[in-house]
Coordinates of C-alpha atoms in Angstrom, one line a residue:
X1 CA -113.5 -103.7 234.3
X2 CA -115.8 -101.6 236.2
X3 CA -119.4 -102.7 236.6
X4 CA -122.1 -99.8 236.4
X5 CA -124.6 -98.8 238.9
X6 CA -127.9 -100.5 238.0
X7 CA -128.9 -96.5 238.4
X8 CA -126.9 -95.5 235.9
X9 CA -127.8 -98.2 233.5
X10 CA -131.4 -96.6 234.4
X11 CA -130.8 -93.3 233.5
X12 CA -129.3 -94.4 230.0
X13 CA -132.8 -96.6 229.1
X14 CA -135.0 -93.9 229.6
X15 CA -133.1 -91.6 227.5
X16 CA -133.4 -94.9 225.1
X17 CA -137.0 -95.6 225.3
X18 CA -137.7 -92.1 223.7
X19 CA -134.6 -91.7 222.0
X20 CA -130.9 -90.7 222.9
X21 CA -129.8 -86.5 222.3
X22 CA -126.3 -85.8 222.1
X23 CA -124.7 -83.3 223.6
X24 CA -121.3 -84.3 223.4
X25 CA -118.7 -82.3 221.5
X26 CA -117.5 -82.4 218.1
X27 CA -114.5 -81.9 216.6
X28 CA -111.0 -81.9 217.2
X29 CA -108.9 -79.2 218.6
X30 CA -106.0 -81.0 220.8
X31 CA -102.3 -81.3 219.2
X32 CA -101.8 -84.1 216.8
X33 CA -100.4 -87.1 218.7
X34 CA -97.3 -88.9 219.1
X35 CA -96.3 -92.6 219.3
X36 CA -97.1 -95.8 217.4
X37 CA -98.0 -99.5 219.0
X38 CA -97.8 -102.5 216.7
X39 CA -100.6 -105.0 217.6
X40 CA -101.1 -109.1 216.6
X41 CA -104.6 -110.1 215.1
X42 CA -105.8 -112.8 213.3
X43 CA -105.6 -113.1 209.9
X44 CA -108.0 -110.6 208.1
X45 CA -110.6 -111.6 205.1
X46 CA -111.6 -108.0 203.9
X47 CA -111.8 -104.4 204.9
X48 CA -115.3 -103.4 204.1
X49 CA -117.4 -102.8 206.7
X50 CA -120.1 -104.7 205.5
X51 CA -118.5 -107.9 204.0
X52 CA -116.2 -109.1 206.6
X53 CA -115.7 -111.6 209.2
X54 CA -112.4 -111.4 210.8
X55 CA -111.3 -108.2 210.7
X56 CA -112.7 -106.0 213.8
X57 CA -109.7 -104.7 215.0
X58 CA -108.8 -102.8 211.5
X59 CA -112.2 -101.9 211.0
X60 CA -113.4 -100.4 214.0
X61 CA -110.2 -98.1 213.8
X62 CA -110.7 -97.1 210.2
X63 CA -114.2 -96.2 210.8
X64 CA -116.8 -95.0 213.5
X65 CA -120.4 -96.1 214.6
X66 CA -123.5 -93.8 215.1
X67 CA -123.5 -94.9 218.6
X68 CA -121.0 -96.4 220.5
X69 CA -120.2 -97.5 224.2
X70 CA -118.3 -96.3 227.0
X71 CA -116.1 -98.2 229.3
X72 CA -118.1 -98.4 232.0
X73 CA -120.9 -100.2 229.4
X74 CA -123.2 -96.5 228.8
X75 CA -124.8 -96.1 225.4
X76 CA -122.7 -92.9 223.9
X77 CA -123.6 -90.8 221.1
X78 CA -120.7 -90.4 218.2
X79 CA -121.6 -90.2 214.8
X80 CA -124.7 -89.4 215.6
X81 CA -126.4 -86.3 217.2
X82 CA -129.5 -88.2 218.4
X83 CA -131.6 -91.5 217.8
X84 CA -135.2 -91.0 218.5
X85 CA -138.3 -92.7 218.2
X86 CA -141.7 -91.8 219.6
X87 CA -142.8 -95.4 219.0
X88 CA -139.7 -97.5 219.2
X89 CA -140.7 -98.1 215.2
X90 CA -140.6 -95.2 213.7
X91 CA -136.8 -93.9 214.4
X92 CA -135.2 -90.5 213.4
X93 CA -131.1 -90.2 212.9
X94 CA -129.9 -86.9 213.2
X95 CA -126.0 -87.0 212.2
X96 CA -123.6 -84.1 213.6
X97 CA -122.3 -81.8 211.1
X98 CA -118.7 -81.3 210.3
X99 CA -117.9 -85.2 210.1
X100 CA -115.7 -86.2 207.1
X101 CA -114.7 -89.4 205.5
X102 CA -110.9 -89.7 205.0
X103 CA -110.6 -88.2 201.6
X104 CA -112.8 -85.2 203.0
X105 CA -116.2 -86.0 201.6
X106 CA -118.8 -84.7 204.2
X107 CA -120.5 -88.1 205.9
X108 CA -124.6 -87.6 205.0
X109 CA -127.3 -89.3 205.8
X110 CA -126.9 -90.3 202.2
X111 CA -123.4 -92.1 203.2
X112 CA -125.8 -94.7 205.6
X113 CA -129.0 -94.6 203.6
X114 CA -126.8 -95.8 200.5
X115 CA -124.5 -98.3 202.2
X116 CA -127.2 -100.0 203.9
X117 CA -129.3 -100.4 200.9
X118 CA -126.5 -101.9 199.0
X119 CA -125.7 -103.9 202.1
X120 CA -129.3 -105.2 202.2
X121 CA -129.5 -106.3 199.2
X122 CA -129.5 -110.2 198.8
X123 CA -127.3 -110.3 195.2
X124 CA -124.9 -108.3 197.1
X125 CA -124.5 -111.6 199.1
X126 CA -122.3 -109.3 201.8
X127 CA -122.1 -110.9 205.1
X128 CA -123.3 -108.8 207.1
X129 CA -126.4 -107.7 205.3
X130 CA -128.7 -109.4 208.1
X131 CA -127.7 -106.8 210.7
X132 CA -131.1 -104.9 208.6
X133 CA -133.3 -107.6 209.0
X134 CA -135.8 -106.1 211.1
X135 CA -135.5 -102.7 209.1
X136 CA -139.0 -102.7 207.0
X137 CA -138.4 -104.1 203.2
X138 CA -135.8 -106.3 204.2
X139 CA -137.7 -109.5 203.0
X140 CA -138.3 -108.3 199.3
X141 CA -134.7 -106.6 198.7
X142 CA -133.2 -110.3 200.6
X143 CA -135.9 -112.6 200.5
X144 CA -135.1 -116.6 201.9
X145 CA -136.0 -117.9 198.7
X146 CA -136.7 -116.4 194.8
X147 CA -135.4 -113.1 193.8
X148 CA -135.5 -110.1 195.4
X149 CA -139.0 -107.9 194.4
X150 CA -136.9 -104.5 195.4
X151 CA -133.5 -103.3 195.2
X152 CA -133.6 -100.7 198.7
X153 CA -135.2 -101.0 201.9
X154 CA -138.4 -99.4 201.9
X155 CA -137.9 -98.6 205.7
X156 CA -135.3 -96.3 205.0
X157 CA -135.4 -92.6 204.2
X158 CA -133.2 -89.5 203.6
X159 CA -134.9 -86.2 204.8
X160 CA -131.9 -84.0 204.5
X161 CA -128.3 -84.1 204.3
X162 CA -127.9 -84.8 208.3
X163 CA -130.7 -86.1 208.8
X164 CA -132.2 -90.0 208.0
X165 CA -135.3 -92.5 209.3
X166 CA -135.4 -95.8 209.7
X167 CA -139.0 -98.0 210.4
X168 CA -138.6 -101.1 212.0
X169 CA -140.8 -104.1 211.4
X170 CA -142.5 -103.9 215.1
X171 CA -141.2 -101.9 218.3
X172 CA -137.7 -102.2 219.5
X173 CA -136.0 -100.2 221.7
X174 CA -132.7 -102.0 221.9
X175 CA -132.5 -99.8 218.3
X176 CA -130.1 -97.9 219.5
X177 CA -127.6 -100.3 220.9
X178 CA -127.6 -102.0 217.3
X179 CA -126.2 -98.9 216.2
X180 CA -122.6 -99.2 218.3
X181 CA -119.2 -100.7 217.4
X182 CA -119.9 -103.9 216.9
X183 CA -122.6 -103.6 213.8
X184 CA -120.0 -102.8 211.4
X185 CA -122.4 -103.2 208.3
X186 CA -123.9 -100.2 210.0
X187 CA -121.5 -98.2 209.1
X188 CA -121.2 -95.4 206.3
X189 CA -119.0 -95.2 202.9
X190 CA -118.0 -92.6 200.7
X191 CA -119.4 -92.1 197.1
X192 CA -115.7 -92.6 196.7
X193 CA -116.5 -96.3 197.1
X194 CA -119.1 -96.9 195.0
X195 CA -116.5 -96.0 192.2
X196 CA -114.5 -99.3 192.7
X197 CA -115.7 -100.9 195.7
X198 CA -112.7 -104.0 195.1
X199 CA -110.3 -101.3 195.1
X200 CA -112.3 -100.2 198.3
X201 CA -112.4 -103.2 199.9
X202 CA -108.0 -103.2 199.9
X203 CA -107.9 -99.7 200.9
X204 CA -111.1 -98.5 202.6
X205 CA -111.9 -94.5 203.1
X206 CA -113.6 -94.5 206.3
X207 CA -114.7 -91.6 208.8
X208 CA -112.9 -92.8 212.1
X209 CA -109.7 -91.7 213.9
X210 CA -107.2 -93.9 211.5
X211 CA -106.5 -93.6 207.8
X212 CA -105.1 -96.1 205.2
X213 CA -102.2 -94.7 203.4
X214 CA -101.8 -97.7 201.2
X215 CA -103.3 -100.1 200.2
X216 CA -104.2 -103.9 202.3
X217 CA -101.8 -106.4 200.5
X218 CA -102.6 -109.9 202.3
X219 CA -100.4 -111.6 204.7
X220 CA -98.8 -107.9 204.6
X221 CA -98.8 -105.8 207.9
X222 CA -101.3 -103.0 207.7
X223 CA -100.3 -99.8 208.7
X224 CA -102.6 -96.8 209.8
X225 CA -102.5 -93.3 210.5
X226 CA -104.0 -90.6 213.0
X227 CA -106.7 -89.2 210.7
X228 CA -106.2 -85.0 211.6
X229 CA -109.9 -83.7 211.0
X230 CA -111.6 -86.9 213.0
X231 CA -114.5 -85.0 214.8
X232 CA -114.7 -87.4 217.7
X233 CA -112.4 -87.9 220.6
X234 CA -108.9 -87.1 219.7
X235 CA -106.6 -90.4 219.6
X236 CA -103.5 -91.0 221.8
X237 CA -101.4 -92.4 218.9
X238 CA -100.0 -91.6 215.4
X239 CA -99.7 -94.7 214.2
X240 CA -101.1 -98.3 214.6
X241 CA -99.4 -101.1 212.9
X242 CA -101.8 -104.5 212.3
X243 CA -99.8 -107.6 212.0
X244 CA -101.7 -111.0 210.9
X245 CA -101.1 -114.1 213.1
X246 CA -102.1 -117.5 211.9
X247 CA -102.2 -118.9 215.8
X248 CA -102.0 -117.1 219.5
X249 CA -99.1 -119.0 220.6
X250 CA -96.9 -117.3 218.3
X251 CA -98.4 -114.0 218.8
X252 CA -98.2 -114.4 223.1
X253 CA -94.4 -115.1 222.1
X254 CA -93.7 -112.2 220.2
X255 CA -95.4 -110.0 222.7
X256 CA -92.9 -111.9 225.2
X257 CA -90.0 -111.2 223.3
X258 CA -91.6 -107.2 222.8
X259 CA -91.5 -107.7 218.9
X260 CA -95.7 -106.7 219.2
X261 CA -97.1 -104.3 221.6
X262 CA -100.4 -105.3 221.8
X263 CA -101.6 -109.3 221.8
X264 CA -104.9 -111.0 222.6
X265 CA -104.7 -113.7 224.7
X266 CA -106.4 -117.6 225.0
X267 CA -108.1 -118.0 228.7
X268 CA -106.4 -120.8 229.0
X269 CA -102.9 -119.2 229.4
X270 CA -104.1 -116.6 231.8
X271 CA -102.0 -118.2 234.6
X272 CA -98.9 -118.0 232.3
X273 CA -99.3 -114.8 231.1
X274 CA -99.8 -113.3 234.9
X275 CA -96.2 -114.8 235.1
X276 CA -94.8 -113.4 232.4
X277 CA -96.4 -109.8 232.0
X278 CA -97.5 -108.9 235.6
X279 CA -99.6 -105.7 235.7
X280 CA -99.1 -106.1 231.8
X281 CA -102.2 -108.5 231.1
X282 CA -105.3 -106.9 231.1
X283 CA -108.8 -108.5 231.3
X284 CA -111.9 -106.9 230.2
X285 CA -115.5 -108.1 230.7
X286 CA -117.1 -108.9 227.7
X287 CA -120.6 -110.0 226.5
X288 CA -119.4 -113.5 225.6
X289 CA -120.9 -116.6 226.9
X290 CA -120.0 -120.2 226.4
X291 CA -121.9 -123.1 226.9
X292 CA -122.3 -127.0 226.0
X293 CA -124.8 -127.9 223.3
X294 CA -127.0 -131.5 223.3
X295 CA -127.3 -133.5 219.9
X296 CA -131.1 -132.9 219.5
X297 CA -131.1 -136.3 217.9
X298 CA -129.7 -138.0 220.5
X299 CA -132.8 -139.6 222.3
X300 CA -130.8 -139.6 225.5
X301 CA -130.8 -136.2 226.1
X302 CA -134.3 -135.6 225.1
X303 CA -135.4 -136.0 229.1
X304 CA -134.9 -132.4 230.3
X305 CA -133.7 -133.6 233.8
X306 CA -130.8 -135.4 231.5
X307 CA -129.6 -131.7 230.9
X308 CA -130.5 -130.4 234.2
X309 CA -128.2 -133.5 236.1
X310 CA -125.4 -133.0 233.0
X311 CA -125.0 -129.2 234.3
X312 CA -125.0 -129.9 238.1
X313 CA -122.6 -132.4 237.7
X314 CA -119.9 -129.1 236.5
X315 CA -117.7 -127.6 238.9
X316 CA -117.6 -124.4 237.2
X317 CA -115.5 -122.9 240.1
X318 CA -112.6 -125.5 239.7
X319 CA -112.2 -125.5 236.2
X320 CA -112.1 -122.0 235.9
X321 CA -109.3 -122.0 238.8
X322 CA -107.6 -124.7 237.5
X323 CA -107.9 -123.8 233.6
X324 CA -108.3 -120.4 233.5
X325 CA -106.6 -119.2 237.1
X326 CA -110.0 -117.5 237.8
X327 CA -110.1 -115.0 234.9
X328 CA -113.5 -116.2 233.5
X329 CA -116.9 -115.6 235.3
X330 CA -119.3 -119.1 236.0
X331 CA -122.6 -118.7 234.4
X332 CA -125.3 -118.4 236.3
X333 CA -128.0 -117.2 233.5
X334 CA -127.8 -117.2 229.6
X335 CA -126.3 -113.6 229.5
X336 CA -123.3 -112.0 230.3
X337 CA -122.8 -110.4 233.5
X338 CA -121.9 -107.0 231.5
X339 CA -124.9 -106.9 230.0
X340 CA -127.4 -104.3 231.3
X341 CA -129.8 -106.2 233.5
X342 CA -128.8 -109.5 233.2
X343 CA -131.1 -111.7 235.8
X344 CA -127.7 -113.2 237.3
X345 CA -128.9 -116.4 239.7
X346 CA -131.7 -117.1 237.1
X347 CA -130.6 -120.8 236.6
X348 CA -130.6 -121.4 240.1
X349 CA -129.5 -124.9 241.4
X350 CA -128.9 -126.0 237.5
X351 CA -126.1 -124.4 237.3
X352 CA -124.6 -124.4 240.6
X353 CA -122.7 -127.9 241.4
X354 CA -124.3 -130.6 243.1
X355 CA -123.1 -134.2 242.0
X356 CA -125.3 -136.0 244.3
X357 CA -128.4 -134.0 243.1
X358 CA -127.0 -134.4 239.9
X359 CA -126.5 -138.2 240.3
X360 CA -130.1 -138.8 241.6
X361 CA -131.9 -136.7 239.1
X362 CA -130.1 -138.7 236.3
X363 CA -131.3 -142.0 238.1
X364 CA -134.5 -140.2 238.4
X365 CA -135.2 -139.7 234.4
X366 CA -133.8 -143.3 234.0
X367 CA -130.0 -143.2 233.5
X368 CA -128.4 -142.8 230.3
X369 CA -125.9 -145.5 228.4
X370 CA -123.5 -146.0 226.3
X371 CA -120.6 -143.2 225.6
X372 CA -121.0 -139.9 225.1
X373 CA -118.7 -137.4 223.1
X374 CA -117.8 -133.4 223.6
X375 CA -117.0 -132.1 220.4
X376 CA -115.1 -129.3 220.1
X377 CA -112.7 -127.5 217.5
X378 CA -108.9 -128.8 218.0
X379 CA -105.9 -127.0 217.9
X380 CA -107.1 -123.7 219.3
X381 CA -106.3 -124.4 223.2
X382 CA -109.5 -125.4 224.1
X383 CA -108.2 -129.1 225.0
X384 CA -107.8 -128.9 228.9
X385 CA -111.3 -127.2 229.6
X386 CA -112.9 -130.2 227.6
X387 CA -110.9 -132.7 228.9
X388 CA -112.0 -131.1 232.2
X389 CA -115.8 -131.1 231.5
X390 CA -115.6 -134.6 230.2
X391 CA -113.8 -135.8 233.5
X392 CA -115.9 -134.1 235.7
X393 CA -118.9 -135.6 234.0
X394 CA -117.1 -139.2 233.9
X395 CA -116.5 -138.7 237.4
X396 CA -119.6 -137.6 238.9
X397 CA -122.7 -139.0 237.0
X398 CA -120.6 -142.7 236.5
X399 CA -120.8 -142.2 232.6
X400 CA -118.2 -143.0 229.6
X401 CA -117.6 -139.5 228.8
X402 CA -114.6 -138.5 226.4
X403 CA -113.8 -134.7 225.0
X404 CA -113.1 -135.1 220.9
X405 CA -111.3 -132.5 219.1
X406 CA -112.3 -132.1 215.0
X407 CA -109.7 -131.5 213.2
X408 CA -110.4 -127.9 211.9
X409 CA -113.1 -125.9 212.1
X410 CA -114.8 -126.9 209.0
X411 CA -115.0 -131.1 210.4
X412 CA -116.3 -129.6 213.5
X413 CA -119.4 -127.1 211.7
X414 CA -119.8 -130.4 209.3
X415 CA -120.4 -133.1 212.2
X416 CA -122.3 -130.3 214.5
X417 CA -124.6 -130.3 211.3
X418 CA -124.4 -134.1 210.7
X419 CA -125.8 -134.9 213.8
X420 CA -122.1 -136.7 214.6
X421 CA -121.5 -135.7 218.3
X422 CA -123.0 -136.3 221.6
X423 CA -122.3 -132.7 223.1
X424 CA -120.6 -129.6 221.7
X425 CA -118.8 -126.5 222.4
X426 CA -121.2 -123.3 221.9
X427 CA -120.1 -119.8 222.0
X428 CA -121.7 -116.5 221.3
X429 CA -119.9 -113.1 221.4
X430 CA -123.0 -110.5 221.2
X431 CA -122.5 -107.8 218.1
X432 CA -123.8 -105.2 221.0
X433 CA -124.5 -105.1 224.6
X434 CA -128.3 -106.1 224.8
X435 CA -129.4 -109.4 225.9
X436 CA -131.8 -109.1 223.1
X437 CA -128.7 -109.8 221.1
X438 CA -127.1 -113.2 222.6
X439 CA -131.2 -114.4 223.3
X440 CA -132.2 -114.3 219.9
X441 CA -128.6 -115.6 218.2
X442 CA -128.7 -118.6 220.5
X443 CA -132.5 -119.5 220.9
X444 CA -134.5 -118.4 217.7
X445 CA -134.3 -120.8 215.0
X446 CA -133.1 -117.4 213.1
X447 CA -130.6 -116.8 215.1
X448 CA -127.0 -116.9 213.6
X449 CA -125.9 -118.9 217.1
X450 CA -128.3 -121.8 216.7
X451 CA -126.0 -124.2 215.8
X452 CA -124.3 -124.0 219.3
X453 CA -127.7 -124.9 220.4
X454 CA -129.3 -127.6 218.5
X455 CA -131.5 -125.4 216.5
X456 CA -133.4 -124.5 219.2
X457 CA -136.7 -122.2 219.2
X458 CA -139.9 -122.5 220.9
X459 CA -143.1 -119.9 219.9
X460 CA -143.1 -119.2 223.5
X461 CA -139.6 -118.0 223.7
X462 CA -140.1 -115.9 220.2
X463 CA -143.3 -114.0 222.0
X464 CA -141.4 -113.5 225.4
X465 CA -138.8 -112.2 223.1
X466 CA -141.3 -109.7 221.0
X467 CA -142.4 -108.3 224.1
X468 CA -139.3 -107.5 226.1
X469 CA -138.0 -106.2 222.6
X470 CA -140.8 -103.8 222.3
X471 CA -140.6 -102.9 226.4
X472 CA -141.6 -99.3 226.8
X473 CA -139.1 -98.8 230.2
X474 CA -136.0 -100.0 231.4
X475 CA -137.2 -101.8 233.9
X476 CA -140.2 -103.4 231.7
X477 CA -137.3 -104.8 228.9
X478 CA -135.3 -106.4 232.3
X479 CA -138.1 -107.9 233.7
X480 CA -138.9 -109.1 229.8
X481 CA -135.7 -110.4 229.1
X482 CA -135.5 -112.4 232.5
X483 CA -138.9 -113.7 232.0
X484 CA -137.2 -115.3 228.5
X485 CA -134.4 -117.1 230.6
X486 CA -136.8 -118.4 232.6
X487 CA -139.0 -119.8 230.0
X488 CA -135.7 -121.1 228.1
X489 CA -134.3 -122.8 231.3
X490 CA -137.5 -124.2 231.2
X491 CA -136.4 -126.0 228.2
X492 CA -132.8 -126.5 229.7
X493 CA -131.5 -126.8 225.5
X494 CA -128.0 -126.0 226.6
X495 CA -125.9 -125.6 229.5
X496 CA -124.5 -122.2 230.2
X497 CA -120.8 -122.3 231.6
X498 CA -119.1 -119.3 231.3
X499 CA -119.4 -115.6 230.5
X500 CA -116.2 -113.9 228.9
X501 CA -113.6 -111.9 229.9
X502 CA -111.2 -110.8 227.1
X503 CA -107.7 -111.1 228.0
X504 CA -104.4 -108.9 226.4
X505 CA -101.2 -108.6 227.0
X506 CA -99.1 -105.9 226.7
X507 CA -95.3 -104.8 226.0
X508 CA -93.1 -102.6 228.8
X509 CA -94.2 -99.5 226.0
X510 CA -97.6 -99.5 227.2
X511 CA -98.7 -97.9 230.0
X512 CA -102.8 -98.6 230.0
X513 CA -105.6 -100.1 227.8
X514 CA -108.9 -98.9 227.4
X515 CA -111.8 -101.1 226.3
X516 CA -115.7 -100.9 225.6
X517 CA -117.6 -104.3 225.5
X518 CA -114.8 -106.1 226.5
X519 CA -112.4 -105.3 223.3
X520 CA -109.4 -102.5 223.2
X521 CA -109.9 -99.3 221.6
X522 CA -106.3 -99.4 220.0
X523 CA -107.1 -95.6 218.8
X524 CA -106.8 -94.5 222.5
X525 CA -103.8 -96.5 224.4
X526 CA -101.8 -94.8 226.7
X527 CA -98.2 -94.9 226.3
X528 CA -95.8 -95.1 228.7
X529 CA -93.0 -92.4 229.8

């Protein structure tokens, strides 16, 4: 995937720190498209945009975002007209006119206003209601603990039919990244759904490029539809067919055997599926990172130069060669590369491989006995790169190292929260491309990542944080967000390994894949012949 210009990435934050005007067009004028794909995802747990967890592919297709991304990584304008702020608090939403849901109700600023009140609203108990918890009145209508003491955010308000404000709880000017793709719970519904919102949830009305024509049975392929008044970019395809996988394996078979079109691939078989599909398998750079967590418990780790030698003593370069035939991208910072301004180098010689330094820097903060344990989830491919660390660790600090697979995911969250493990996998795969994002998931004891990281926080990380949040320049919010790193790093809580790159493969239909953050945009693949 192509990596933009620091320039260009310039050029998008100053239109940011004042607010973003569109001037893209709207509406739809090309012929209605031709040709269907069928594509493999996991297995789905709803449809509404606010109350799910598994289900991105179906959503993001049945529905667009205010904002959204392009594939070089720019901030684009598509539901909306323009996001501005004077004060990085205070932020106006002007929508563009002409936008319809599915069942042609117009899309207000009523259709967010309304949706995100609902969403917000602790009782509710939707998933994804903490994507407002920075908008002002979130603590009374979802408070941690009693009842709620309001049923809608007081930060929001309607001004006209196309035209909405939100106010934030300090300065942020990452605002209108939250806005894109991945934030589906910032996304709009019809007064249609208000009406039945479990019949809504099986066969949601949404104001993106695909339609429902019937409704979500589970287990059941879902089947979707070129919507023909979508006011954004036309789409390439009339149809898109969602089949539900229980495993990849089976789904990288039956895009072998061309019985799917479209199938997401484990790093792990990127060396296979090179063999098998050629040009065919696609990788995208996404802003996912993967680390190794430390039992905070565990006294042994509590020496930070215990960490420090733990990381040094990786060989992030031969694992991903020999695990993932060189499709991943070795950590060298707490952020993924695709991430605008991401200090790459920032861990310096702690993440770059040195097993003697490693070796005498674990002599030098007195050793460490007795055996240590990498847990991680089993039966999801993951097997070789643990059995890798935990040789490579074995090998090179002299320790009794082992890699332990759980037996689902549930034994693995209820050991990670037991305390039962010595070190454990971490992941985080950011909502939207700002460090801000990954930072606070992984290292504020808010953030929804903190498991992978022992529950760490530290007051000087949340202030670092606070500022580079409320940055009034591009350059001031880099600058920010590395001086975070550095003060985590400081800390050493986890060791970064990898950033993400997504990998698909693709049938002989297919002629090219298009991707923003690092996931296909199935309403715009390219057909071949």
């Amino acid at each position: 995937m192509k990596r933009t210009p620091r320039s260009v990435y310039l050029a998008v934050f100053l239109a940011a720190a004042l607010g973003l005007a569109g001037c893209g067009s709207s509406g739809n004028d090309a012929a209605a498209p031709e040709g269907s794909v069928t594509v493999a995802v996991q297995e789905l747990d709803h449809l509404t945009p606010g109350n799910h967890y598994t289900s991105y592919e179906v959503v993001l297709t049945l529905f667009s975002p205010l904002t959204g991304l392009t594939e070089e990584g720019d901030l684009d304008l598509i539901q909306a007209e323009s996001v501005e702020s004077d004060d990085a608090v205070n932020w106006t939403i002007k929508l563009r006119e002409g936008w319809k849901f599915h069942n042609g109700e117009p899309v207000t600023a009523e259709s967010y206003v309304k949706a995100w009140n609902y969403l917000a609203y602790g009782p509710n108990a939707w998933v994804n209601a903490g994507q407002l918890r920075n908008v002002v009145g979130y603590d009374e209508v979802h408070p941690l603990e009693g009842d709620p003491t309001a049923t809608e955010l007081s930060g929001l308000k309607v001004v006209d039919d196309t035209t909405f404000t939100v106010e934030l709880k300090g300065p942020d000017r990452q605002f209108p990244f939250q806005l894109s793709d991945g934030q589906t719970g910032l996304y709009p519904m019809p007064e249609a759904a208000w009406e039945d919102l479990e019949a809504f949830d099986k066969m949601p009305i949404g104001n993106g490029p695909f339609m429902m024509t019937e409704p979500w049975v589970q287990d059941e392929e879902i089947v979707l539809s070129a919507f023909g008044d979508y006011q954004g970019p036309a789409p390439t395809l009339s149809e898109i067919t969602f089949r539900t996988y229980i495993d990849t394996d089976t789904a990288y078979t039956d895009a072998l055997a061309g019985e799917v079109d479209i199938a997401t691939v484990a790093a792990t078989k990127a060396e296979q599926a090179k063999t098998d599909f050629g040009e065919r398998m696609f990788a995208f750079d996404a802003p996912g990172v993967d680390l190794l967590g430390f039992n905070p418990d565990d006294e042994r780790f509590a020496d930070v130069r215990v960490r420090q030698a733990f990381s040094m003593a990786l060989d992030r370069e031969a694992i991903n060669q020999a695990i993932y035939a060189g499709s991943q991208i070795p950590s060298t910072s707490l952020t993924a590369p695709s991430m605008p301004g991401s200090p790459e180098g920032v861990c310096g010689e702690y993440c770059e491989f040195d097993p003697d330094g490693a070796k005498a820097l674990l002599a030098e903060a007195g050793g460490l006995e007795g055996p240590v344990e990498i847990l991680f989830p089993g039966g999801w491919g993951y097997e070789d790169f643990f059995e890798a660390c935990a040789n490579q660790l074995r090998q090179n600090l002299e320790l009794d190292v082992t890699a332990v697979p759980a037996t689902d995911w549930a034994e693995f969250t209820e050991r990670l929260e037991q305390g039962d493990f010595g070190l454990n996998r971490g992941r985080w795969g950011a909502l939207y491309p700002s460090q801000q994002d990954t930072l606070h998931a992984l290292y504020t004891a808010s953030g929804d990542g903190t498991l992978s990281t022992g529950g760490y926080s530290n007051p000087e990380v949340d202030s670092l944080l606070d500022a580079a949040d409320a940055a009034p320049s591009l350059e001031e919010s880099f600058e920010g967000y590395r001086a975070v790193q550095e003060r985590i790093l400081e800390d050493f809580p986890a060791i970064p390994t990898f950033a993400n790159r997504y990998l698909f493969v693709a049938s002989d239909k297919v002629k090219d894949l298009h991707a923003a953050a690092g996931s296909v945009r199935y309403a715009y693949v390219e057909l071949a012949g």
